[in-house]
Amino acid sequence: DQQVKQNSPSLSVQEGRISILNCDYTNSMFDYFLWYKKYPAEGPTFLISISSIKDKNEDGRFTVFLNKSAKHLSLHIVPSQPGDSAVYFCAASARYGGSQGNLIFGKGTKLSVKP
Amino acid sequence: DADVTQTPRNRITKTGKRIMLECSQTKGHDRMYWYRQDPGLGLRLIYYSFDVKDINKGEISDGYSVSRQAQAKFSLSLESAIPNQTALYFCATSDPKDYHNEQFFGPGTRLTVL
């Protein structure tokens, strides 16, 4: 059973507009969430994260929102740029509960930003 | 120079062959991981190691084995490769002092089993 779900395999956005990538989770023990970005022929790279004690974290054009009651988080990219075209993975970890803090990844969302 | 390196970057092999994928890191991290990525399935954990004497199975360890030769080296073996092991394989590292286990990934190995 998937603990981290990214239900949109792909998203297409016009350059300059907002990109919103969504992620849902089922395990209430998760207390930290990360977004990774992956270009073709490269490994995933860390983008932004949020602790469960916060509801928002912002870093430049990237903002992650967390809604614990809904077990939902989203990544907003404003404004979107063609260089943002990549696959975005949502990941979650739990300090307690037997998973040893390992990251659980979603299936990814492929973002295409069109000029 | 890259902090996490993987060799080879690409490999084509035949069913039944033994294959070893290697990972080296210069980050000084104790924790190392092997993942595979399949289209539409995201990243799935194969094995992980929290130090040289520690090896743990991940979500999909069947058909794989690992060796942690040193803090900096973690290799993944397919004892008898089969076509459904065709995938992208990633090695990653993390620092146990990092409270939230941010992981750093290598560039990946594309493995094709014919």
PDB file of C-alpha atoms in Angstrom:
ATOM      1  CA  ASP A   1       0.000   0.000   0.000  1.00  0.00           C
ATOM      2  CA  GLN A   2       1.442   3.327  -1.054  1.00  0.00           C
ATOM      3  CA  GLN A   3       2.213   5.585   1.883  1.00  0.00           C
ATOM      4  CA  VAL A   4       3.172   8.566  -0.289  1.00  0.00           C
ATOM      5  CA  LYS A   5       1.046   9.299  -3.326  1.00  0.00           C
ATOM      6  CA  GLN A   6       1.557  11.678  -6.205  1.00  0.00           C
ATOM      7  CA  ASN A   7      -1.588  11.206  -8.212  1.00  0.00           C
ATOM      8  CA  SER A   8      -0.627  13.348 -11.187  1.00  0.00           C
ATOM      9  CA  PRO A   9       2.005  11.637 -13.348  1.00  0.00           C
ATOM     10  CA  SER A  10       2.479  14.785 -15.392  1.00  0.00           C
ATOM     11  CA  LEU A  11       1.766  18.521 -15.393  1.00  0.00           C
ATOM     12  CA  SER A  12       2.189  21.085 -18.146  1.00  0.00           C
ATOM     13  CA  VAL A  13       2.436  24.803 -17.340  1.00  0.00           C
ATOM     14  CA  GLN A  14       3.160  27.952 -19.300  1.00  0.00           C
ATOM     15  CA  GLU A  15       6.352  29.835 -18.508  1.00  0.00           C
ATOM     16  CA  GLY A  16       5.756  32.558 -15.925  1.00  0.00           C
ATOM     17  CA  ARG A  17       2.659  30.902 -14.450  1.00  0.00           C
ATOM     18  CA  ILE A  18       2.389  28.978 -11.198  1.00  0.00           C
ATOM     19  CA  SER A  19       3.125  25.242 -11.018  1.00  0.00           C
ATOM     20  CA  ILE A  20       1.403  23.322  -8.220  1.00  0.00           C
ATOM     21  CA  LEU A  21       2.524  19.771  -7.517  1.00  0.00           C
ATOM     22  CA  ASN A  22       0.541  17.743  -5.027  1.00  0.00           C
ATOM     23  CA  CYS A  23       1.391  14.919  -2.661  1.00  0.00           C
ATOM     24  CA  ASP A  24      -0.754  12.926  -0.219  1.00  0.00           C
ATOM     25  CA  TYR A  25       0.380  10.596   2.527  1.00  0.00           C
ATOM     26  CA  THR A  26      -1.288   8.011   4.720  1.00  0.00           C
ATOM     27  CA  ASN A  27       1.142   7.440   7.588  1.00  0.00           C
ATOM     28  CA  SER A  28       0.451   9.823  10.467  1.00  0.00           C
ATOM     29  CA  MET A  29       3.913   9.047  11.893  1.00  0.00           C
ATOM     30  CA  PHE A  30       5.594  11.000   9.088  1.00  0.00           C
ATOM     31  CA  ASP A  31       7.127  14.133  10.571  1.00  0.00           C
ATOM     32  CA  TYR A  32       9.318  15.457   7.785  1.00  0.00           C
ATOM     33  CA  PHE A  33       8.677  15.923   4.105  1.00  0.00           C
ATOM     34  CA  LEU A  34      11.056  16.605   1.253  1.00  0.00           C
ATOM     35  CA  TRP A  35      10.815  17.423  -2.421  1.00  0.00           C
ATOM     36  CA  TYR A  36      13.447  16.176  -4.847  1.00  0.00           C
ATOM     37  CA  LYS A  37      13.947  17.246  -8.441  1.00  0.00           C
ATOM     38  CA  LYS A  38      15.315  14.914 -11.090  1.00  0.00           C
ATOM     39  CA  TYR A  39      16.599  15.758 -14.552  1.00  0.00           C
ATOM     40  CA  PRO A  40      17.134  13.013 -17.163  1.00  0.00           C
ATOM     41  CA  ALA A  41      20.453  11.162 -16.803  1.00  0.00           C
ATOM     42  CA  GLU A  42      21.039  12.647 -13.342  1.00  0.00           C
ATOM     43  CA  GLY A  43      20.296  11.572  -9.799  1.00  0.00           C
ATOM     44  CA  PRO A  44      17.568  13.253  -7.749  1.00  0.00           C
ATOM     45  CA  THR A  45      18.630  16.447  -5.991  1.00  0.00           C
ATOM     46  CA  PHE A  46      17.109  17.936  -2.865  1.00  0.00           C
ATOM     47  CA  LEU A  47      14.893  20.937  -3.487  1.00  0.00           C
ATOM     48  CA  ILE A  48      13.006  21.955  -0.356  1.00  0.00           C
ATOM     49  CA  SER A  49      11.636  20.397   2.826  1.00  0.00           C
ATOM     50  CA  ILE A  50       9.180  21.018   5.641  1.00  0.00           C
ATOM     51  CA  SER A  51       8.845  19.788   9.182  1.00  0.00           C
ATOM     52  CA  SER A  52       5.472  18.635  10.466  1.00  0.00           C
ATOM     53  CA  ILE A  53       5.495  21.445  13.035  1.00  0.00           C
ATOM     54  CA  LYS A  54       5.235  23.999  10.240  1.00  0.00           C
ATOM     55  CA  ASP A  55       2.622  24.619   7.585  1.00  0.00           C
ATOM     56  CA  LYS A  56       4.736  26.544   5.108  1.00  0.00           C
ATOM     57  CA  ASN A  57       8.348  26.799   4.014  1.00  0.00           C
ATOM     58  CA  GLU A  58       9.580  29.145   1.340  1.00  0.00           C
ATOM     59  CA  ASP A  59      12.839  29.254  -0.604  1.00  0.00           C
ATOM     60  CA  GLY A  60      12.948  31.716  -3.451  1.00  0.00           C
ATOM     61  CA  ARG A  61      10.486  30.671  -6.137  1.00  0.00           C
ATOM     62  CA  PHE A  62       9.649  27.449  -4.293  1.00  0.00           C
ATOM     63  CA  THR A  63       7.131  27.134  -1.465  1.00  0.00           C
ATOM     64  CA  VAL A  64       5.929  23.972   0.194  1.00  0.00           C
ATOM     65  CA  PHE A  65       2.619  23.921   2.072  1.00  0.00           C
ATOM     66  CA  LEU A  66       1.658  21.233   4.554  1.00  0.00           C
ATOM     67  CA  ASN A  67      -1.896  20.446   5.664  1.00  0.00           C
ATOM     68  CA  LYS A  68      -1.524  17.835   8.402  1.00  0.00           C
ATOM     69  CA  SER A  69      -5.219  17.322   8.965  1.00  0.00           C
ATOM     70  CA  ALA A  70      -5.677  16.449   5.303  1.00  0.00           C
ATOM     71  CA  LYS A  71      -2.330  14.621   5.104  1.00  0.00           C
ATOM     72  CA  HIS A  72      -1.543  16.680   2.059  1.00  0.00           C
ATOM     73  CA  LEU A  73       1.372  18.776   0.902  1.00  0.00           C
ATOM     74  CA  SER A  74       1.964  20.818  -2.189  1.00  0.00           C
ATOM     75  CA  LEU A  75       4.921  22.416  -3.923  1.00  0.00           C
ATOM     76  CA  HIS A  76       4.345  25.790  -5.570  1.00  0.00           C
ATOM     77  CA  ILE A  77       6.770  27.165  -8.128  1.00  0.00           C
ATOM     78  CA  VAL A  78       6.262  30.830  -8.985  1.00  0.00           C
ATOM     79  CA  PRO A  79       7.077  31.926 -11.614  1.00  0.00           C
ATOM     80  CA  SER A  80       7.708  28.703 -13.491  1.00  0.00           C
ATOM     81  CA  GLN A  81      10.684  28.622 -15.826  1.00  0.00           C
ATOM     82  CA  PRO A  82      11.607  26.195 -18.637  1.00  0.00           C
ATOM     83  CA  GLY A  83      14.579  25.026 -16.542  1.00  0.00           C
ATOM     84  CA  ASP A  84      12.114  23.763 -13.940  1.00  0.00           C
ATOM     85  CA  SER A  85      11.035  21.014 -16.354  1.00  0.00           C
ATOM     86  CA  ALA A  86      11.936  17.808 -14.515  1.00  0.00           C
ATOM     87  CA  VAL A  87      10.434  14.984 -12.507  1.00  0.00           C
ATOM     88  CA  TYR A  88       9.550  15.994  -8.938  1.00  0.00           C
ATOM     89  CA  PHE A  89       9.458  13.415  -6.179  1.00  0.00           C
ATOM     90  CA  CYS A  90       7.735  13.899  -2.855  1.00  0.00           C
ATOM     91  CA  ALA A  91       9.303  11.986   0.052  1.00  0.00           C
ATOM     92  CA  ALA A  92       8.445  11.533   3.707  1.00  0.00           C
ATOM     93  CA  SER A  93      10.207  10.220   6.781  1.00  0.00           C
ATOM     94  CA  ALA A  94       9.305   9.276  10.332  1.00  0.00           C
ATOM     95  CA  ARG A  95      11.763   9.472  13.217  1.00  0.00           C
ATOM     96  CA  TYR A  96       9.756   6.902  15.145  1.00  0.00           C
ATOM     97  CA  GLY A  97       7.682   3.910  14.114  1.00  0.00           C
ATOM     98  CA  GLY A  98      10.245   1.375  12.938  1.00  0.00           C
ATOM     99  CA  SER A  99      11.218   2.825   9.579  1.00  0.00           C
ATOM    100  CA  GLN A 100      14.509   4.161  10.988  1.00  0.00           C
ATOM    101  CA  GLY A 101      13.949   7.514   9.395  1.00  0.00           C
ATOM    102  CA  ASN A 102      14.219   6.115   5.863  1.00  0.00           C
ATOM    103  CA  LEU A 103      12.652   8.148   3.084  1.00  0.00           C
ATOM    104  CA  ILE A 104       9.482   6.895   1.437  1.00  0.00           C
ATOM    105  CA  PHE A 105       9.093   8.292  -2.078  1.00  0.00           C
ATOM    106  CA  GLY A 106       6.072   8.979  -4.229  1.00  0.00           C
ATOM    107  CA  LYS A 107       6.016   7.917  -7.867  1.00  0.00           C
ATOM    108  CA  GLY A 108       6.898  11.381  -9.129  1.00  0.00           C
ATOM    109  CA  THR A 109       5.266  14.068 -11.257  1.00  0.00           C
ATOM    110  CA  LYS A 110       6.823  15.114 -14.547  1.00  0.00           C
ATOM    111  CA  LEU A 111       6.592  18.892 -14.908  1.00  0.00           C
ATOM    112  CA  SER A 112       6.897  20.488 -18.335  1.00  0.00           C
ATOM    113  CA  VAL A 113       7.192  24.267 -18.481  1.00  0.00           C
ATOM    114  CA  LYS A 114       6.529  25.573 -21.956  1.00  0.00           C
ATOM    115  CA  PRO A 115       8.091  28.840 -23.202  1.00  0.00           C
TER     116      PRO A 115
ATOM    117  CA  ASP B   1      34.343  16.183  -8.371  1.00  0.00           C
ATOM    118  CA  ALA B   2      31.029  14.533  -7.607  1.00  0.00           C
ATOM    119  CA  ASP B   3      30.391  13.594  -3.983  1.00  0.00           C
ATOM    120  CA  VAL B   4      28.598  10.341  -4.854  1.00  0.00           C
ATOM    121  CA  THR B   5      29.816   8.367  -7.859  1.00  0.00           C
ATOM    122  CA  GLN B   6      28.461   5.228  -9.450  1.00  0.00           C
ATOM    123  CA  THR B   7      30.100   2.798 -11.852  1.00  0.00           C
ATOM    124  CA  PRO B   8      29.266   1.775 -14.451  1.00  0.00           C
ATOM    125  CA  ARG B   9      26.870   4.440 -15.726  1.00  0.00           C
ATOM    126  CA  ASN B  10      25.374   2.086 -18.269  1.00  0.00           C
ATOM    127  CA  ARG B  11      25.429  -1.689 -18.510  1.00  0.00           C
ATOM    128  CA  ILE B  12      23.814  -4.193 -20.815  1.00  0.00           C
ATOM    129  CA  THR B  13      23.953  -7.829 -19.770  1.00  0.00           C
ATOM    130  CA  LYS B  14      22.269 -11.151 -20.404  1.00  0.00           C
ATOM    131  CA  THR B  15      19.891 -13.160 -18.285  1.00  0.00           C
ATOM    132  CA  GLY B  16      21.726 -15.291 -15.735  1.00  0.00           C
ATOM    133  CA  LYS B  17      24.871 -13.180 -15.568  1.00  0.00           C
ATOM    134  CA  ARG B  18      26.264 -11.852 -12.291  1.00  0.00           C
ATOM    135  CA  ILE B  19      26.461  -8.078 -12.158  1.00  0.00           C
ATOM    136  CA  MET B  20      27.996  -5.708  -9.634  1.00  0.00           C
ATOM    137  CA  LEU B  21      27.185  -2.022  -9.398  1.00  0.00           C
ATOM    138  CA  GLU B  22      29.543   0.112  -7.359  1.00  0.00           C
ATOM    139  CA  CYS B  23      29.052   3.276  -5.370  1.00  0.00           C
ATOM    140  CA  SER B  24      31.658   5.520  -3.774  1.00  0.00           C
ATOM    141  CA  GLN B  25      31.216   8.675  -1.754  1.00  0.00           C
ATOM    142  CA  THR B  26      33.471  11.432  -0.493  1.00  0.00           C
ATOM    143  CA  LYS B  27      30.894  13.050   1.788  1.00  0.00           C
ATOM    144  CA  GLY B  28      32.039  11.112   4.851  1.00  0.00           C
ATOM    145  CA  HIS B  29      28.499   9.907   5.506  1.00  0.00           C
ATOM    146  CA  ASP B  30      27.908   6.715   7.462  1.00  0.00           C
ATOM    147  CA  ARG B  31      24.584   5.858   5.840  1.00  0.00           C
ATOM    148  CA  MET B  32      24.318   4.518   2.307  1.00  0.00           C
ATOM    149  CA  TYR B  33      21.369   3.278   0.249  1.00  0.00           C
ATOM    150  CA  TRP B  34      20.533   1.526  -2.992  1.00  0.00           C
ATOM    151  CA  TYR B  35      17.330   2.362  -4.871  1.00  0.00           C
ATOM    152  CA  ARG B  36      15.839   1.359  -8.163  1.00  0.00           C
ATOM    153  CA  GLN B  37      13.641   3.535 -10.313  1.00  0.00           C
ATOM    154  CA  ASP B  38      11.155   2.116 -12.761  1.00  0.00           C
ATOM    155  CA  PRO B  39       8.887   4.196 -15.009  1.00  0.00           C
ATOM    156  CA  GLY B  40       5.752   5.121 -13.088  1.00  0.00           C
ATOM    157  CA  LEU B  41       6.947   3.482  -9.872  1.00  0.00           C
ATOM    158  CA  GLY B  42       9.168   6.102  -8.326  1.00  0.00           C
ATOM    159  CA  LEU B  43      12.180   5.206  -6.173  1.00  0.00           C
ATOM    160  CA  ARG B  44      12.089   1.951  -4.232  1.00  0.00           C
ATOM    161  CA  LEU B  45      14.606   1.024  -1.566  1.00  0.00           C
ATOM    162  CA  ILE B  46      16.579  -2.182  -2.164  1.00  0.00           C
ATOM    163  CA  TYR B  47      19.113  -2.225   0.701  1.00  0.00           C
ATOM    164  CA  TYR B  48      20.588   0.223   3.159  1.00  0.00           C
ATOM    165  CA  SER B  49      23.537   0.344   5.509  1.00  0.00           C
ATOM    166  CA  PHE B  50      23.989   2.580   8.543  1.00  0.00           C
ATOM    167  CA  ASP B  51      27.669   1.723   8.981  1.00  0.00           C
ATOM    168  CA  VAL B  52      30.262  -0.782   7.784  1.00  0.00           C
ATOM    169  CA  LYS B  53      28.937  -3.616   9.949  1.00  0.00           C
ATOM    170  CA  ASP B  54      25.277  -2.909   9.278  1.00  0.00           C
ATOM    171  CA  ILE B  55      23.203  -4.195   6.320  1.00  0.00           C
ATOM    172  CA  ASN B  56      19.410  -3.992   6.108  1.00  0.00           C
ATOM    173  CA  LYS B  57      16.879  -5.147   3.559  1.00  0.00           C
ATOM    174  CA  GLY B  58      14.638  -2.570   1.994  1.00  0.00           C
ATOM    175  CA  GLU B  59      11.299  -2.856   0.248  1.00  0.00           C
ATOM    176  CA  ILE B  60      12.496  -4.955  -2.709  1.00  0.00           C
ATOM    177  CA  SER B  61      15.651  -6.884  -1.738  1.00  0.00           C
ATOM    178  CA  ASP B  62      14.830 -10.237  -3.398  1.00  0.00           C
ATOM    179  CA  GLY B  63      17.339 -11.052  -6.149  1.00  0.00           C
ATOM    180  CA  TYR B  64      19.904  -8.557  -4.839  1.00  0.00           C
ATOM    181  CA  SER B  65      22.768  -8.572  -2.366  1.00  0.00           C
ATOM    182  CA  VAL B  66      25.055  -5.824  -1.086  1.00  0.00           C
ATOM    183  CA  SER B  67      28.486  -5.376   0.394  1.00  0.00           C
ATOM    184  CA  ARG B  68      29.715  -2.439   2.462  1.00  0.00           C
ATOM    185  CA  GLN B  69      33.437  -2.682   1.929  1.00  0.00           C
ATOM    186  CA  ALA B  70      34.274   0.565   3.709  1.00  0.00           C
ATOM    187  CA  GLN B  71      32.534   3.679   4.922  1.00  0.00           C
ATOM    188  CA  ALA B  72      32.914   5.157   1.458  1.00  0.00           C
ATOM    189  CA  LYS B  73      31.941   2.119  -0.650  1.00  0.00           C
ATOM    190  CA  PHE B  74      28.672   0.243  -1.036  1.00  0.00           C
ATOM    191  CA  SER B  75      28.187  -2.235  -3.872  1.00  0.00           C
ATOM    192  CA  LEU B  76      25.039  -3.880  -5.171  1.00  0.00           C
ATOM    193  CA  SER B  77      25.105  -7.321  -6.789  1.00  0.00           C
ATOM    194  CA  LEU B  78      22.638  -9.165  -8.940  1.00  0.00           C
ATOM    195  CA  GLU B  79      23.677 -12.800  -8.572  1.00  0.00           C
ATOM    196  CA  SER B  80      21.721 -13.990 -11.597  1.00  0.00           C
ATOM    197  CA  ALA B  81      20.239 -11.103 -13.544  1.00  0.00           C
ATOM    198  CA  ILE B  82      16.732 -11.362 -14.972  1.00  0.00           C
ATOM    199  CA  PRO B  83      14.946  -9.031 -17.440  1.00  0.00           C
ATOM    200  CA  ASN B  84      12.634  -7.493 -14.832  1.00  0.00           C
ATOM    201  CA  GLN B  85      15.717  -6.115 -13.083  1.00  0.00           C
ATOM    202  CA  THR B  86      16.122  -3.738 -16.000  1.00  0.00           C
ATOM    203  CA  ALA B  87      15.920  -0.334 -14.324  1.00  0.00           C
ATOM    204  CA  LEU B  88      17.767   2.784 -13.221  1.00  0.00           C
ATOM    205  CA  TYR B  89      19.738   2.186 -10.030  1.00  0.00           C
ATOM    206  CA  PHE B  90      20.689   4.958  -7.643  1.00  0.00           C
ATOM    207  CA  CYS B  91      23.028   5.017  -4.706  1.00  0.00           C
ATOM    208  CA  ALA B  92      22.479   7.611  -1.978  1.00  0.00           C
ATOM    209  CA  THR B  93      24.130   8.715   1.259  1.00  0.00           C
ATOM    210  CA  SER B  94      23.014  10.548   4.371  1.00  0.00           C
ATOM    211  CA  ASP B  95      24.512  11.857   7.572  1.00  0.00           C
ATOM    212  CA  PRO B  96      23.115  10.281  10.765  1.00  0.00           C
ATOM    213  CA  LYS B  97      23.538  13.647  12.461  1.00  0.00           C
ATOM    214  CA  ASP B  98      21.043  15.076   9.970  1.00  0.00           C
ATOM    215  CA  TYR B  99      17.871  14.915  11.983  1.00  0.00           C
ATOM    216  CA  HIS B 100      15.703  14.599   8.920  1.00  0.00           C
ATOM    217  CA  ASN B 101      17.787  12.194   6.844  1.00  0.00           C
ATOM    218  CA  GLU B 102      18.263  14.317   3.736  1.00  0.00           C
ATOM    219  CA  GLN B 103      19.820  11.994   1.182  1.00  0.00           C
ATOM    220  CA  PHE B 104      22.365  12.766  -1.538  1.00  0.00           C
ATOM    221  CA  PHE B 105      22.138  10.757  -4.727  1.00  0.00           C
ATOM    222  CA  GLY B 106      24.639   9.532  -7.275  1.00  0.00           C
ATOM    223  CA  PRO B 107      24.056   9.974 -11.019  1.00  0.00           C
ATOM    224  CA  GLY B 108      22.589   6.510 -11.480  1.00  0.00           C
ATOM    225  CA  THR B 109      23.370   3.319 -13.390  1.00  0.00           C
ATOM    226  CA  ARG B 110      21.131   2.307 -16.257  1.00  0.00           C
ATOM    227  CA  LEU B 111      21.011  -1.496 -16.317  1.00  0.00           C
ATOM    228  CA  THR B 112      19.475  -3.486 -19.149  1.00  0.00           C
ATOM    229  CA  VAL B 113      19.060  -7.253 -18.808  1.00  0.00           C
ATOM    230  CA  LEU B 114      18.362  -9.004 -22.104  1.00  0.00           C
TER     231      LEU B 114
END
